[in-house]
């Protein structure tokens, strides 16, 4: 019996040791994950996710202060669409006022709309692939310049440069096109996918500014000079914006752990492509 007791004690000790080892590894993993999320706690590390369905219920709404943006502005963001939407151009930002429902309308394809002293609707043609991140920037200065960039390249808007001033007191909606202030949505005219790091600047950015943002990558912080020009930041949109329907804020995977996972995927994809 004494020998059996010793054997049982040894087994118990070994089991306890293995259990402690497992717990230790789990604790370390949780700690590492916690550190990775805290690493980017100072930035707005959330993206806006709009579900993969044609529903007018899903969007984010915010009432901005455009008093410093009436005669020039730049709107930049990262987008990833999750549906093959070949409908009406995939609207990602709509700014509507009582003066005009399309005071500013930006789409990932087909056209951009701006209402200043007169209606400005310029069309272009581009193909946006599903499940890929793209960088978009719309740049306008009244009577001087209007540009629309996708991944740092201008899509070549032509015609008269819009003049006038953008009306105040409007509502921004992300993911739907407004036909009335805060509403009038069309299920055939929406964005389904992810929006991240959308910032509105108080001046018309240069080509160099735009290409630097694109080449720095989706998770990069704005350079200090540009950060002073932000009139409406992504952080403010995340904090103050009203989420509607099934729209949600999700981890943007721009922390340390996300970077490690991305790097591992790159390595695995490279190894999988090697000849056997």
XYZ file of C-alpha atoms in Angstrom:
276
model
C 0.000 0.000 0.000
C 2.870 2.380 0.803
C 4.345 1.897 -2.664
C 0.945 2.504 -4.244
C 0.594 5.707 -2.253
C 4.009 6.899 -3.487
C 3.123 6.079 -7.100
C -0.166 7.941 -6.722
C 1.643 10.928 -5.237
C 4.142 10.978 -8.112
C 1.364 10.843 -10.684
C -0.507 13.559 -8.825
C 2.618 15.730 -8.698
C 3.322 15.219 -12.395
C -0.280 15.997 -13.278
C -0.191 19.114 -11.156
C 3.074 20.153 -12.802
C 1.640 19.684 -16.286
C -1.501 21.555 -15.296
C 0.562 24.407 -13.853
C 2.657 24.479 -17.007
C -0.462 24.722 -19.159
C -1.917 27.440 -16.936
C 1.413 29.256 -16.995
C 1.509 29.213 -20.793
C -2.122 30.313 -20.990
C -1.442 33.139 -18.545
C 1.615 34.239 -20.498
C -0.371 34.181 -23.735
C -3.158 36.243 -22.187
C -0.582 38.659 -20.789
C 1.090 38.982 -24.193
C -2.273 39.603 -25.834
C -3.104 42.210 -23.188
C 0.198 43.985 -23.805
C -0.398 43.929 -27.541
C -3.774 45.643 -27.126
C -2.392 48.171 -24.623
C 0.396 48.993 -27.076
C -2.078 50.965 -29.208
C -4.340 52.174 -26.424
C -3.547 55.801 -27.279
C -4.983 55.513 -30.821
C -8.471 54.745 -32.055
C -7.756 51.157 -32.971
C -11.255 50.356 -34.171
C -12.733 50.011 -37.605
C -16.351 50.482 -38.592
C -17.902 47.264 -39.908
C -21.031 47.426 -42.027
C -22.611 43.982 -42.491
C -22.699 42.023 -45.724
C -26.331 42.697 -46.467
C -28.313 45.192 -48.492
C -30.043 46.926 -45.599
C -30.760 50.609 -45.007
C -30.522 50.058 -41.245
C -26.726 49.804 -40.985
C -24.654 52.993 -40.796
C -22.846 55.488 -38.564
C -24.151 59.041 -38.151
C -22.419 62.136 -36.774
C -23.095 65.885 -36.846
C -19.778 67.620 -37.653
C -18.605 71.208 -37.360
C -17.707 72.259 -40.919
C -17.159 75.941 -40.097
C -13.434 75.662 -40.959
C -14.067 73.570 -44.075
C -16.439 75.638 -46.170
C -13.964 76.626 -48.890
C -11.412 73.794 -48.806
C -11.091 70.335 -47.310
C -9.645 66.860 -47.727
C -11.348 63.602 -46.751
C -9.171 60.469 -46.509
C -9.968 56.936 -45.404
C -9.173 53.236 -45.795
C -11.927 51.007 -47.212
C -12.480 47.302 -47.683
C -15.697 46.240 -49.371
C -17.092 42.812 -48.548
C -19.698 42.440 -51.270
C -19.377 42.507 -55.057
C -21.351 45.710 -55.310
C -21.740 46.825 -58.885
C -24.803 48.884 -58.211
C -24.494 52.634 -57.747
C -20.907 53.186 -56.845
C -20.617 52.093 -53.178
C -21.170 55.329 -51.175
C -18.904 55.543 -48.153
C -19.502 59.151 -47.021
C -22.565 61.321 -47.418
C -22.878 64.846 -46.007
C -26.420 66.184 -46.280
C -27.822 69.585 -45.329
C -31.204 71.254 -45.614
C -29.755 73.137 -48.601
C -28.894 69.976 -50.522
C -28.951 66.274 -49.736
C -25.707 65.765 -51.675
C -23.687 68.614 -50.217
C -20.816 66.108 -50.320
C -21.082 62.536 -51.583
C -18.075 60.237 -51.974
C -18.243 56.805 -53.575
C -15.700 54.073 -54.193
C -16.687 53.997 -57.860
C -18.785 55.850 -60.449
C -18.797 59.466 -59.196
C -18.246 62.152 -56.562
C -20.705 64.948 -55.829
C -20.141 68.382 -54.273
C -22.646 71.181 -53.898
C -21.086 74.622 -53.578
C -22.370 77.535 -55.654
C -23.737 74.937 -58.082
C -24.146 71.188 -58.405
C -20.906 69.344 -59.243
C -21.147 65.671 -60.235
C -18.058 64.125 -61.815
C -17.969 60.523 -62.937
C -15.080 58.135 -63.171
C -14.616 54.418 -63.647
C -12.605 52.189 -61.361
C -12.712 48.579 -60.198
C -12.532 47.922 -56.453
C -11.817 44.320 -55.523
C -13.596 42.657 -52.646
C -11.735 41.971 -49.367
C -8.816 44.266 -50.241
C -7.874 47.482 -48.440
C -7.859 50.683 -50.540
C -6.895 54.219 -49.606
C -9.195 57.037 -50.779
C -8.708 60.803 -50.626
C -10.977 63.562 -51.903
C -9.311 67.005 -52.143
C -11.115 70.280 -52.866
C -10.297 73.987 -52.777
C -12.990 76.322 -54.091
C -12.227 77.435 -57.653
C -8.645 76.158 -57.447
C -8.462 72.364 -57.274
C -10.470 69.168 -57.074
C -8.896 65.684 -56.993
C -9.920 62.151 -56.071
C -7.142 59.692 -55.244
C -7.289 55.917 -54.953
C -4.118 54.346 -53.529
C -2.235 57.572 -54.125
C -3.214 57.846 -57.809
C -5.601 60.501 -59.146
C -8.630 59.179 -61.019
C -8.530 62.318 -63.177
C -11.648 64.368 -62.486
C -12.197 66.890 -65.255
C -14.298 69.961 -65.997
C -14.871 73.164 -64.071
C -13.540 73.234 -60.530
C -16.449 73.760 -58.118
C -16.620 77.125 -56.370
C -18.780 78.398 -53.525
C -19.004 77.217 -49.946
C -20.116 73.970 -48.345
C -23.274 74.571 -46.260
C -23.095 74.224 -42.482
C -25.316 72.328 -40.054
C -25.401 69.027 -41.908
C -25.141 65.362 -41.017
C -22.473 62.875 -42.057
C -23.535 59.293 -42.675
C -20.983 56.552 -43.305
C -22.188 53.601 -45.347
C -25.368 55.046 -46.891
C -26.338 57.830 -49.312
C -28.724 60.371 -47.811
C -31.624 61.678 -49.878
C -32.850 63.639 -46.870
C -30.880 64.789 -43.832
C -30.185 61.634 -41.821
C -32.366 59.391 -43.979
C -33.904 58.665 -47.349
C -31.666 55.630 -47.843
C -31.831 53.173 -50.747
C -30.968 49.453 -50.261
C -29.376 49.476 -53.715
C -27.077 52.360 -52.801
C -24.944 51.497 -49.769
C -21.529 50.318 -48.597
C -21.007 46.887 -47.026
C -17.541 46.356 -45.580
C -14.946 48.033 -43.350
C -14.070 51.711 -42.952
C -10.977 52.711 -41.008
C -8.999 55.809 -40.075
C -11.241 58.349 -41.783
C -10.004 61.885 -41.201
C -11.239 65.214 -42.557
C -8.587 67.906 -42.966
C -9.083 71.679 -42.993
C -7.017 72.248 -46.139
C -6.490 70.792 -49.592
C -3.672 68.286 -49.106
C -0.888 67.995 -51.653
C -0.128 64.948 -53.762
C 2.872 64.357 -51.492
C 0.656 64.363 -48.400
C -1.732 61.852 -49.949
C 0.905 59.454 -51.273
C 2.773 59.557 -47.943
C -0.374 58.455 -46.115
C -0.911 55.642 -48.588
C 2.660 54.334 -48.550
C 2.909 54.585 -44.767
C 0.136 51.984 -44.621
C -3.244 51.576 -43.037
C -2.025 51.353 -39.426
C 0.409 54.259 -39.490
C -0.253 57.369 -37.445
C -0.492 60.710 -39.230
C 2.704 62.713 -39.329
C 2.719 65.563 -36.826
C 2.311 68.307 -39.444
C -0.831 66.690 -40.862
C -2.281 65.963 -37.428
C -2.561 69.723 -36.824
C -4.749 70.021 -39.944
C -7.379 67.496 -38.820
C -10.815 69.063 -38.360
C -12.677 65.793 -37.722
C -10.594 62.813 -36.630
C -11.330 59.109 -36.730
C -11.029 59.070 -32.957
C -13.798 61.664 -32.657
C -15.973 59.794 -35.166
C -15.561 56.597 -33.143
C -16.327 58.361 -29.847
C -19.258 60.545 -30.936
C -20.731 58.685 -33.884
C -24.107 56.974 -33.498
C -24.052 53.341 -34.615
C -27.282 52.202 -36.255
C -28.634 48.737 -36.973
C -25.964 46.034 -37.096
C -23.083 48.469 -37.714
C -20.306 47.774 -35.202
C -16.847 48.815 -34.076
C -14.287 46.019 -34.393
C -10.590 45.630 -33.633
C -8.634 47.084 -36.561
C -5.732 44.641 -35.959
C -3.233 47.470 -35.878
C -1.671 46.452 -32.553
C 1.508 44.437 -32.033
C -0.274 41.087 -32.041
C -2.034 41.942 -35.288
C 1.284 42.850 -36.863
C 2.776 39.524 -35.746
C -0.169 37.626 -37.229
C 0.097 39.564 -40.496
C 3.820 38.837 -40.693
C 3.240 35.131 -40.011
C 0.640 35.006 -42.780
C 3.078 36.607 -45.211
C 5.749 34.024 -44.344
C 3.305 31.112 -44.629
C 2.012 32.346 -47.963
C 5.582 32.643 -49.204
C 6.444 29.101 -48.057
C 3.286 27.696 -49.609
C 4.264 29.171 -52.953
C 7.693 27.500 -52.950
C 8.069 24.566 -55.377
C 7.946 21.153 -53.707
